[in-house]
GROMACS .gro file of C-alpha atoms in nm:
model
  309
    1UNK     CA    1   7.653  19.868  24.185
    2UNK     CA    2   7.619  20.259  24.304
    3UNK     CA    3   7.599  20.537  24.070
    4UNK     CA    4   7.393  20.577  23.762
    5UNK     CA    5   7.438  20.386  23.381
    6UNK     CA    6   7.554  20.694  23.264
    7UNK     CA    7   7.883  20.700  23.429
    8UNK     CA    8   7.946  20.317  23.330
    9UNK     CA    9   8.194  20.173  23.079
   10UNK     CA   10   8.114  20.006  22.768
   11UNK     CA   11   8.173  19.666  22.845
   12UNK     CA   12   7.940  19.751  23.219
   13UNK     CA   13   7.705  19.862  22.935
   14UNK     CA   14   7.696  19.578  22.717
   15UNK     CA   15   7.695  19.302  22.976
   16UNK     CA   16   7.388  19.443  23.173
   17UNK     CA   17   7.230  19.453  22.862
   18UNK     CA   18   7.261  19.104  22.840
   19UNK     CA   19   7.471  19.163  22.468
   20UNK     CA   20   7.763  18.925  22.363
   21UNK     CA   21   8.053  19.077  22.506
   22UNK     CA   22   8.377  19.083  22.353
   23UNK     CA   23   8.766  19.174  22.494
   24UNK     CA   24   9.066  19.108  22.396
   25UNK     CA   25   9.404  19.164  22.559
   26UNK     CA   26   9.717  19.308  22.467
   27UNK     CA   27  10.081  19.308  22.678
   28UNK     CA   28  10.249  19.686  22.747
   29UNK     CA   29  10.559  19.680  22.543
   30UNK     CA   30  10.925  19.781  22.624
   31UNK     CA   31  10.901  20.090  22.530
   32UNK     CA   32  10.800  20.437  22.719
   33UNK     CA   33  10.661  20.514  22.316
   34UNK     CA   34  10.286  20.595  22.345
   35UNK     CA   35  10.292  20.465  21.988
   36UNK     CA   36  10.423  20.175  22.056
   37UNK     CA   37  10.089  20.074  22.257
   38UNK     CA   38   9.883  20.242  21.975
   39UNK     CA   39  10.111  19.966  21.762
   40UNK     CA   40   9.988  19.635  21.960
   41UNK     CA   41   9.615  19.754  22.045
   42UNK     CA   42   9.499  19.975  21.804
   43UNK     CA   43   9.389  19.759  21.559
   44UNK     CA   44   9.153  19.627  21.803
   45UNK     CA   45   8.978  19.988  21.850
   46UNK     CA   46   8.575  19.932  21.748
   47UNK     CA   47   8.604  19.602  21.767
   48UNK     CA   48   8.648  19.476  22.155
   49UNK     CA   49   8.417  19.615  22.414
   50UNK     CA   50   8.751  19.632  22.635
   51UNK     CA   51   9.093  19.542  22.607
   52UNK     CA   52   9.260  19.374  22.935
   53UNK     CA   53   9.637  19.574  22.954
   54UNK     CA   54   9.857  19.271  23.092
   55UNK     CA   55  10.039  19.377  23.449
   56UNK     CA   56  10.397  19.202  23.441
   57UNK     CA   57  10.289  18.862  23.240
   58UNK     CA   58  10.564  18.637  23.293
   59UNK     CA   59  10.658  18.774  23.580
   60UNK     CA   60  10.841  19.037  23.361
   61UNK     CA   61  10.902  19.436  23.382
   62UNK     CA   62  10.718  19.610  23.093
   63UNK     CA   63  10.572  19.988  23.017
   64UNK     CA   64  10.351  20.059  23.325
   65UNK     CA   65   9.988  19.857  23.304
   66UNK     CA   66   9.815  20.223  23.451
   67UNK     CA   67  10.004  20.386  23.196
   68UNK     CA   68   9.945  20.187  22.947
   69UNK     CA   69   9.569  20.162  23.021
   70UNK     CA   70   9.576  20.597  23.031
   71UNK     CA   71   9.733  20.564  22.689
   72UNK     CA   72   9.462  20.333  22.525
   73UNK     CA   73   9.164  20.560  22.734
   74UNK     CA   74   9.281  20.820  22.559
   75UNK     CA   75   9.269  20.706  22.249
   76UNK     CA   76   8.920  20.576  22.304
   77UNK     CA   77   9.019  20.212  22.345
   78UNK     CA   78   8.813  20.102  22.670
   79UNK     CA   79   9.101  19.943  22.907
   80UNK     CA   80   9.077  19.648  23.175
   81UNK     CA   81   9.323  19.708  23.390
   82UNK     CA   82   9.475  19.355  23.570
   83UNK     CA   83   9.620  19.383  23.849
   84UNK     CA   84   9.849  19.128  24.017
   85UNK     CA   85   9.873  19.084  24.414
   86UNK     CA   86  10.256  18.992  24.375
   87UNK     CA   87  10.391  19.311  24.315
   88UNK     CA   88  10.245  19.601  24.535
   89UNK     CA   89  10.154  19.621  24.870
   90UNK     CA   90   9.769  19.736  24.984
   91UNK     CA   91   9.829  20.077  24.998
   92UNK     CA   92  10.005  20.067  24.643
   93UNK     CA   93   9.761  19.920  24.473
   94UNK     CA   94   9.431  20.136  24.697
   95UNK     CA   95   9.659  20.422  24.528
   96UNK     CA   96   9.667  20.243  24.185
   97UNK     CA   97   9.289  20.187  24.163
   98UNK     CA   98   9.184  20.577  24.250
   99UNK     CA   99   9.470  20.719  24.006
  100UNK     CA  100   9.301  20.421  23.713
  101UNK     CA  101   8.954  20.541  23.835
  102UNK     CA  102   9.067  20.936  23.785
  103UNK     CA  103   9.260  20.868  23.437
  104UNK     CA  104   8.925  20.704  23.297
  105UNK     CA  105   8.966  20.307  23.354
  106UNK     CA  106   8.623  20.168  23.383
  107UNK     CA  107   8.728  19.804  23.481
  108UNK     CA  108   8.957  19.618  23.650
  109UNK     CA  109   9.079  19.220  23.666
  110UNK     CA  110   9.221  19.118  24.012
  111UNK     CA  111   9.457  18.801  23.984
  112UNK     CA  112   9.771  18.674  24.238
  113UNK     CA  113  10.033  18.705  23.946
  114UNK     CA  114  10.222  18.478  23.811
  115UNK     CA  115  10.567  18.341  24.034
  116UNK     CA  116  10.879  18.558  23.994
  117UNK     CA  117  11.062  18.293  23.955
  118UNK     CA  118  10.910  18.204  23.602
  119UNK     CA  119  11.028  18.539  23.475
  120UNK     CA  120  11.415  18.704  23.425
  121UNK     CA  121  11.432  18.843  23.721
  122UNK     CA  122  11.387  18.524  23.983
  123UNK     CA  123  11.597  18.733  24.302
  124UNK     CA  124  11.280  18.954  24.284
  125UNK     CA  125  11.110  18.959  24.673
  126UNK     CA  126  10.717  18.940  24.582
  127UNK     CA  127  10.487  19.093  24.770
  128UNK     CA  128  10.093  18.919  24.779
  129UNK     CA  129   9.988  19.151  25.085
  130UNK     CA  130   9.638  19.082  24.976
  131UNK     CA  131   9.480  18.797  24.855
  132UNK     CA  132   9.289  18.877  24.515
  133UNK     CA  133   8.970  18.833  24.631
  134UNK     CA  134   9.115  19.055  24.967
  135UNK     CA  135   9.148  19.328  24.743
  136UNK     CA  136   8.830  19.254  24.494
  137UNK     CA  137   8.656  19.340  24.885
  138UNK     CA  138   8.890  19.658  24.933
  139UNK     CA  139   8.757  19.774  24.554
  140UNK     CA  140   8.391  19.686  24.622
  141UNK     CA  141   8.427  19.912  24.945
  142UNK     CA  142   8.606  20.196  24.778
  143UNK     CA  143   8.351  20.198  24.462
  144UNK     CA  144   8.009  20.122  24.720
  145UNK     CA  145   8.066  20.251  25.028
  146UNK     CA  146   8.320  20.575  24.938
  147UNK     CA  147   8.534  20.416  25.226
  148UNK     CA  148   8.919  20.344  25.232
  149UNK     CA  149   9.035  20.046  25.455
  150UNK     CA  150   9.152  20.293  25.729
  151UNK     CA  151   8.826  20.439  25.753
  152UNK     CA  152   8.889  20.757  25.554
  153UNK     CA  153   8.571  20.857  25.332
  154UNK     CA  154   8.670  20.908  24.964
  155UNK     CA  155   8.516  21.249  24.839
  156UNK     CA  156   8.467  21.092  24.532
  157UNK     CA  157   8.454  20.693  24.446
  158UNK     CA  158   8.581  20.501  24.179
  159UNK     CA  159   8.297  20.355  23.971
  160UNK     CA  160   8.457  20.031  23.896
  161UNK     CA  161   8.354  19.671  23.733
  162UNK     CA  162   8.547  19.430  23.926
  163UNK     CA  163   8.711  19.134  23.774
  164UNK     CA  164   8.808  18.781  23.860
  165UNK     CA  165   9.025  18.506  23.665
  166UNK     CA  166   8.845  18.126  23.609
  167UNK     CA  167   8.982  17.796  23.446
  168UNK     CA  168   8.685  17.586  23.345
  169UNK     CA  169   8.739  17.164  23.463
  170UNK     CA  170   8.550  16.857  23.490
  171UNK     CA  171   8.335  16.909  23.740
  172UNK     CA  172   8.362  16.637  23.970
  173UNK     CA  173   8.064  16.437  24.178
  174UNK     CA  174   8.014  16.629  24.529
  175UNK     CA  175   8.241  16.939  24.381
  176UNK     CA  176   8.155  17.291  24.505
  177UNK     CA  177   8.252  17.614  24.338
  178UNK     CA  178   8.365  17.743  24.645
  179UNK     CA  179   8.690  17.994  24.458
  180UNK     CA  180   8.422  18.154  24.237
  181UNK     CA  181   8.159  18.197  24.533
  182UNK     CA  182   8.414  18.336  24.748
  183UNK     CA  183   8.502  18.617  24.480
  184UNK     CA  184   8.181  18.691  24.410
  185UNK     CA  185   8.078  18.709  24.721
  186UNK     CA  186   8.416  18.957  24.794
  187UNK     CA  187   8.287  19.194  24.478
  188UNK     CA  188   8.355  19.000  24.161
  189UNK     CA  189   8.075  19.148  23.819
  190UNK     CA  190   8.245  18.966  23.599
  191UNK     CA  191   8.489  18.668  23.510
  192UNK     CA  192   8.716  18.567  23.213
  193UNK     CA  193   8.868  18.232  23.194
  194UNK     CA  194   9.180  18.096  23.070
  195UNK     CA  195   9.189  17.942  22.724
  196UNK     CA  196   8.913  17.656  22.665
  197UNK     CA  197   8.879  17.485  22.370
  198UNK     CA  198   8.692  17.160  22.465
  199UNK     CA  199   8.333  17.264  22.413
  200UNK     CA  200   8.192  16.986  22.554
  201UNK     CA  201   8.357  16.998  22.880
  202UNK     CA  202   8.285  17.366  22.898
  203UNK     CA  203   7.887  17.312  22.846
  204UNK     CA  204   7.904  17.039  23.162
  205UNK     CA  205   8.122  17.294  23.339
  206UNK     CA  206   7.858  17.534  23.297
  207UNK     CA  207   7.584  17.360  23.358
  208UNK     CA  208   7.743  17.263  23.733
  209UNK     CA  209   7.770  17.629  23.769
  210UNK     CA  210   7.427  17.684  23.741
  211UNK     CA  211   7.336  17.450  23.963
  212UNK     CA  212   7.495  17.689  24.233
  213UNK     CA  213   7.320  18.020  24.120
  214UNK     CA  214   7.674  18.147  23.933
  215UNK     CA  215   7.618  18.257  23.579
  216UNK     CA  216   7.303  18.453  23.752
  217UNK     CA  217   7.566  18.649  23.977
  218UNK     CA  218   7.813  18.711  23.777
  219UNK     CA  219   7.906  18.741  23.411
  220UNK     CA  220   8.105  18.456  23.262
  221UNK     CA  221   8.368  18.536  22.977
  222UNK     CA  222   8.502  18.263  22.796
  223UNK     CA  223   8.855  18.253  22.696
  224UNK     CA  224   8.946  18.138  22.370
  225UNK     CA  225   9.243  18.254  22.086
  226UNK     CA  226   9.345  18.139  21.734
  227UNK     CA  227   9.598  17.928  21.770
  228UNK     CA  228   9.884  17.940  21.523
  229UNK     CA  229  10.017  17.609  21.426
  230UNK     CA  230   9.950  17.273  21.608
  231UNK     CA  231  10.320  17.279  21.774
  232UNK     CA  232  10.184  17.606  21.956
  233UNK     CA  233   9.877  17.368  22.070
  234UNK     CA  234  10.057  17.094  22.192
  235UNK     CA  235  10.304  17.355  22.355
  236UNK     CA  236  10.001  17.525  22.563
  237UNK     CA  237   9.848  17.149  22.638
  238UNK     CA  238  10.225  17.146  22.824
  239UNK     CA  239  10.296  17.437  22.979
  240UNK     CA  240   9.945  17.659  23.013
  241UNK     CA  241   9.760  17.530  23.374
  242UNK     CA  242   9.402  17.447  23.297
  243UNK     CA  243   9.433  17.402  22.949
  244UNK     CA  244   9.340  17.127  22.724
  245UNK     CA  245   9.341  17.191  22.369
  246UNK     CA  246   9.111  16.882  22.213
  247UNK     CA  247   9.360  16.617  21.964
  248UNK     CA  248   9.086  16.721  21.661
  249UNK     CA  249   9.171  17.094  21.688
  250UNK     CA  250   9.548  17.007  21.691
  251UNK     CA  251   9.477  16.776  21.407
  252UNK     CA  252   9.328  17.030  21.207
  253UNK     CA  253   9.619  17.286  21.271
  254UNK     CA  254   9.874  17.001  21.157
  255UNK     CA  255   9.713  16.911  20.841
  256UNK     CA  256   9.609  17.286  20.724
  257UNK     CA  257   9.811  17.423  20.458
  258UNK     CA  258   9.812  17.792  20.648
  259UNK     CA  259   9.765  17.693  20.972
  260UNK     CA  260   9.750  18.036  21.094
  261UNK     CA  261   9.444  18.120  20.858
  262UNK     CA  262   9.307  17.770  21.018
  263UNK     CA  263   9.375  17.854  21.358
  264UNK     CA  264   9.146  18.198  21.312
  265UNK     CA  265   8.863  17.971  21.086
  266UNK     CA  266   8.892  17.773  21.431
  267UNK     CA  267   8.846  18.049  21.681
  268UNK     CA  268   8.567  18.223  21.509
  269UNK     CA  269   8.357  17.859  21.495
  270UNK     CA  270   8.401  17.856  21.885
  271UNK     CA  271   8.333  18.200  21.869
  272UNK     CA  272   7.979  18.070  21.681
  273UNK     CA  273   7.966  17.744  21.923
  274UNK     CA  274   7.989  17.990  22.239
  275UNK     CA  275   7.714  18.257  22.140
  276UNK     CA  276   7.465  17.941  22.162
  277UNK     CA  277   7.607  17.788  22.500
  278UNK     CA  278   7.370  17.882  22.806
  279UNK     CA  279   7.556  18.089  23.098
  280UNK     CA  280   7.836  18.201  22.840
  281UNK     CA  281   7.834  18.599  22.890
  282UNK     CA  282   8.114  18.670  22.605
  283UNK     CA  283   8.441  18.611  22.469
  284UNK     CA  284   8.778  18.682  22.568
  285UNK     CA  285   9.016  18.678  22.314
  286UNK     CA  286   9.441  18.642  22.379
  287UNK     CA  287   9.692  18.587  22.156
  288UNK     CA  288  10.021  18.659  22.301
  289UNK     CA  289  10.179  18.989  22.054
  290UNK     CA  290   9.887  18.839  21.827
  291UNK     CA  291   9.634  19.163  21.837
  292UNK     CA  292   9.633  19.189  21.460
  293UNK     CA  293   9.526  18.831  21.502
  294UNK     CA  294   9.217  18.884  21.746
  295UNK     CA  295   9.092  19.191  21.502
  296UNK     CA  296   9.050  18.937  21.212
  297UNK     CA  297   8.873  18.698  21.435
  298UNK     CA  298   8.618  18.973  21.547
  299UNK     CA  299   8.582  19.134  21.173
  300UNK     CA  300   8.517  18.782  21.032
  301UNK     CA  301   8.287  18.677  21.289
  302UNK     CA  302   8.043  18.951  21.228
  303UNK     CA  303   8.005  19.034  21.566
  304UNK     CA  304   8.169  19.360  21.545
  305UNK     CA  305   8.294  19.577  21.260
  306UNK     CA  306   8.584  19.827  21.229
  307UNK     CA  307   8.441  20.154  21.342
  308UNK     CA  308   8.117  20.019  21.508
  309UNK     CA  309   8.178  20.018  21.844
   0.00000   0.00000   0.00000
């Protein structure tokens, strides 16, 4: 990347150092309250190197993402910004990236967006002018090169860590990673996964990886979350692609007398599991509206303390 360390964000910071990363992530609200962010996210401030601001989960209108991610800068919450190819057009979201870049964003997670017609709006007319790792390319240039797809020069460039989304699998005989090359060859530093709570798959997952020179390019940020009750398991084994949450873990949400204590006992020993596991950059916490959730995972695991960061 161009530029000097100095004008990096924390989680840039922490990942070259080769340090256990944390983030978490938090959903804007309905609400044009600036206290109503502070509400979700700021129990998370000194714990998470960054917290990913979702950008219309659910393929639903909330508070503005850029907004939202201005609001936690300023309150000295480090932001990752996601931004979804479904909704905005290239020059939208060129415009998007220099106004994050000037408001103090420091990274940003490119991702398609989930289909309008899962959310409560399904007449909505999407957009996906760019592919994500299109505009992962598009960032790269605009951060490296100072240079705008028209050709226009940038006086100044946003210094950016760029993003991509992963759902670790079974890697199968003859398989290439060819999604993950193809991003990082387009600009992708860093990726976070969806949920995976099958360590054993994830170790042969990772180990395939390395095979093809990945982990070495980019970072690799493992998503995990404490899971409430074993009906929310079996409900994200249904309805969550790429996710397989193992019949033990469900068994030991079912049979726990507080199974959302159990559930965060749970998270932190993958939490423990996944600081040992080769190619494993960090953690990415999600809970959905369960923030106060992810805190106590991080303060019980050790890793971080209130205040620390």
């Amino acid at each position: 990347m161009a530029d000097e360390a100095k004008s990096a964000g924390r989680l840039e910071r922490v990942l070259r150092a080769g340090e256990f990363a944390i983030t978490a992530e938090m959903g804007p609200p309905d609400s044009v309250d600036p206290a109503d962010v502070l509400a979700r996210a700021g129990c998370l401030k000194g714990l998470a190197d960054a917290v990913n601001v979702l950008d219309g989960a659910g393929a639903r209108a909330h508070l503005s993402p850029l907004a939202t991610a201005a609001i936690l800068t300023r309150e000295g919450i480090e932001p990752v910004l996601q931004f979804t190819m479904r909704d905005r057009n290239r020059l939208a979201l060129q415009a998007d990236v220099l106004g994050a870049a000037a408001l103090g964003v420091h990274s940003l997670l490119c991702l398609t967006g989930d289909s309008v017609e899962a959310g409560d709006q399904p007449e909505t007319k999407p957009v996906f002018d760019l592919k994500s790792n299109e505009f992962m390319a598009l960032v790269r240039a605009m951060r490296d090169e100072s240079l705008l797809p028209g050709g226009r020069r940038l006086a100044s460039a946003p210094r950016l860590l760029i993003g991509g989304a992963d759902a670790p699998r079974e890697p199968k005989a003859g398989d290439t990673p060819t999604s993950l090359q193809a991003k990082i060859d387009a600009g992708a530093d860093f990726f976070q996964t969806q949920f995976c709570f099958d360590m054993a798959m994830l170790g042969r997952y990772l180990a395939w990886l390395a095979d093809f020179g990945i982990p070495e390019r980019a970072s690799i940020i493992v998503g995990i979350g404490p899971i409430r009750s074993g009906r929310s398991a079996r409900w994200m084994n249904e309805n969550l692609f790429g996710v397989h949450i193992p019949d033990d873990v469900i068994a030991r949400l079912d049979g726990a007398k507080d199974p959302q204590a159990e559930g965060i006992r749970i998270c932190i020993e993958l939490i423990e599991a996944l600081r040992g596991m080769e190619g494993v950059a960090g953690v990415h916490l999600m809970a959905p509206r369960g923030e106060q959730a992810i805190a106590e995972v991080i303060a019980q695991s050790g890793l971080r303390r209130p205040g620390g960061a």
